Amino acid sequence: MINLLIKDFKLLFQSNGSLRSRIIEGLIKLALLGVLIWFETFLFVRIINKVLMYPHATESFLILFLFVISCLMIALDLLTANKLFFNDRDDELMHYPIANEEIILSKLVFLLGIHYLTCFLFAYPILFSYGGIVGRTPWYYFLILFYPVLSFFLECGIALILVYPFKLFIDYLKKHIILQFIASSLLMIGGCLLYSRLLAIFMELVVNNNLNALFTTESLEGLRVATSYMLPIGLLIKSYLGTAKVMFPYMCFSLGIFILGLMISIFTFSRLRSTRFNSRAKRKKGKTRVKSVTHILVNKELDLLFKDSSNIFSFSGLLLVEPFLMYLVIDALNVVFHSGAFQYYMLALPQFIPLMDVVLVMLFTIIINSGANNYISNEQRTMKIMKTIPVHYAKQLLIKALVPYLASVAGLIVSEIVLIATGTIDIITFFASLILAIVLLAVFELVSLSEELKIRHNKPRASFLSGLYSYLIPILIFVLGLLLSNVGLKPIFIYLIALVIIALLALPFLINIKKRVMNEFMDLEVVN
């Protein structure tokens, strides 16, 4: 059992990066998680304080927030269960006398642990804040510690029921690239629309301090009726609040769902394990078309970027929604700094907002492109082919770097057109951000390629330099731009200085590049 738990732990949490990059990545994730928890708690507290005078309104909003969290937890449990139950590493256990029930039990332990920790982080601040506002007894604060456990049986049970159909759906999408692209696009667009709605509410709270239009008697009554249908999680919340004695019906229903999901998971896991053990690969027959070497190499890189499902939410999907997402963030921040007390500070820093817009465009471009800069890492076992085919190494590496670069530039141009067409940025900011982002992106590709060529077998890529170039340079330009603008330097000269700085920082990677890249490429180890 302990070995099974260790295997599942490595499956879920093992990272291929260096220790330094993993620490930086972990700190960034913790910071983003903290911001998200703060945002939901801030929004909840502000809303509850505004609806205290309305009967049943506070309970309705508590149910609404926890219902949303419950839906998100079902999605998280579904993704986690899919990764745990249907992975290639379980094939290694086929030759060992390990019962399926024992394997599934180890996976349930991780499901419970991940569910409890995540649900606690998001639900406990909401429940704790609610108790402080409405004045609950100390016993209430003790009971809410068990909320994630009680919600686990329902939410994880639903996830276990859906995990096999979800796997079949994912496998079907992998075989049909067009449908995969459409599904991922709809999901990303839906996420952006939801984000825009939440951002609009946040802007009303921070900038205008006005949510009265949302809190009419009719809207609150409609919310109360809607939350009465948010079952069965609403039953659990009402039991905690003492407004209804429905804990027993909730537990019976949730345990029934969990047992049903567990039975389905055991059956499907056993069936698929047996099928994989006895299956034989089938070879497809088809006509061979003669294509140029360049055409084949470009198609291979395009397949890695847009047909690989792992890139849907790290590059190709983000590239699709980049114009919309960039517009939402930049426009919202511009409104914030043009409103309230901020506008008085902006009189002393007239170039603050244009410089901020330029830096945000650069950051968006680099962050999205970073999902496609694993040139050598993606090759894995095909490195032997790269080194043996009669194609010059420079041509292969150039195509590897150029394809994601041109795709990112195309997304950047579309985003810039959206920003200037909507009046979010002016013409000077448009050209400055476009040129600086294109040049910085080229330097970032160069640094990433240099790091990739230093990868050796069983050793992770050191991504410290590319991380510095992607975040430190835009911040440096922003700070330097503010200092130069305060001494009266015109924006055009500030941007020219920024361009020179980026070019100078690229020089260490351009010196003797041909010989250095050739030596590093030849030193790459082939994985057999």
mmCIF file of C-alpha atoms in Angstrom, residues 435-436 439 443 473 477 480 493-507:
data_model
loop_
_atom_site.group_PDB
_atom_site.id
_atom_site.type_symbol
_atom_site.label_atom_id
_atom_site.label_comp_id
_atom_site.label_asym_id
_atom_site.label_seq_id
_atom_site.Cartn_x
_atom_site.Cartn_y
_atom_site.Cartn_z
ATOM 1 C CA ILE A 435 7.844 46.375 -31.107
ATOM 2 C CA LEU A 436 9.133 45.777 -27.585
ATOM 3 C CA VAL A 439 11.892 41.870 -29.739
ATOM 4 C CA VAL A 443 15.240 37.134 -27.013
ATOM 5 C CA ILE A 473 13.024 42.740 -18.027
ATOM 6 C CA ILE A 477 11.587 48.680 -18.164
ATOM 7 C CA LEU A 480 13.282 52.740 -15.486
ATOM 8 C CA PHE A 493 13.118 58.065 -26.113
ATOM 9 C CA ILE A 494 12.092 55.941 -23.120
ATOM 10 C CA TYR A 495 10.936 53.190 -25.434
ATOM 11 C CA LEU A 496 14.101 53.462 -27.553
ATOM 12 C CA ILE A 497 16.228 53.032 -24.423
ATOM 13 C CA ALA A 498 14.116 50.005 -23.464
ATOM 14 C CA LEU A 499 14.706 48.541 -26.926
ATOM 15 C CA VAL A 500 18.469 49.021 -26.583
ATOM 16 C CA ILE A 501 18.429 47.344 -23.157
ATOM 17 C CA ILE A 502 16.630 44.282 -24.521
ATOM 18 C CA ALA A 503 19.074 44.084 -27.441
ATOM 19 C CA LEU A 504 22.092 44.331 -25.119
ATOM 20 C CA LEU A 505 20.737 41.569 -22.894
ATOM 21 C CA ALA A 506 20.526 39.319 -25.953
ATOM 22 C CA LEU A 507 24.229 39.751 -26.830
#
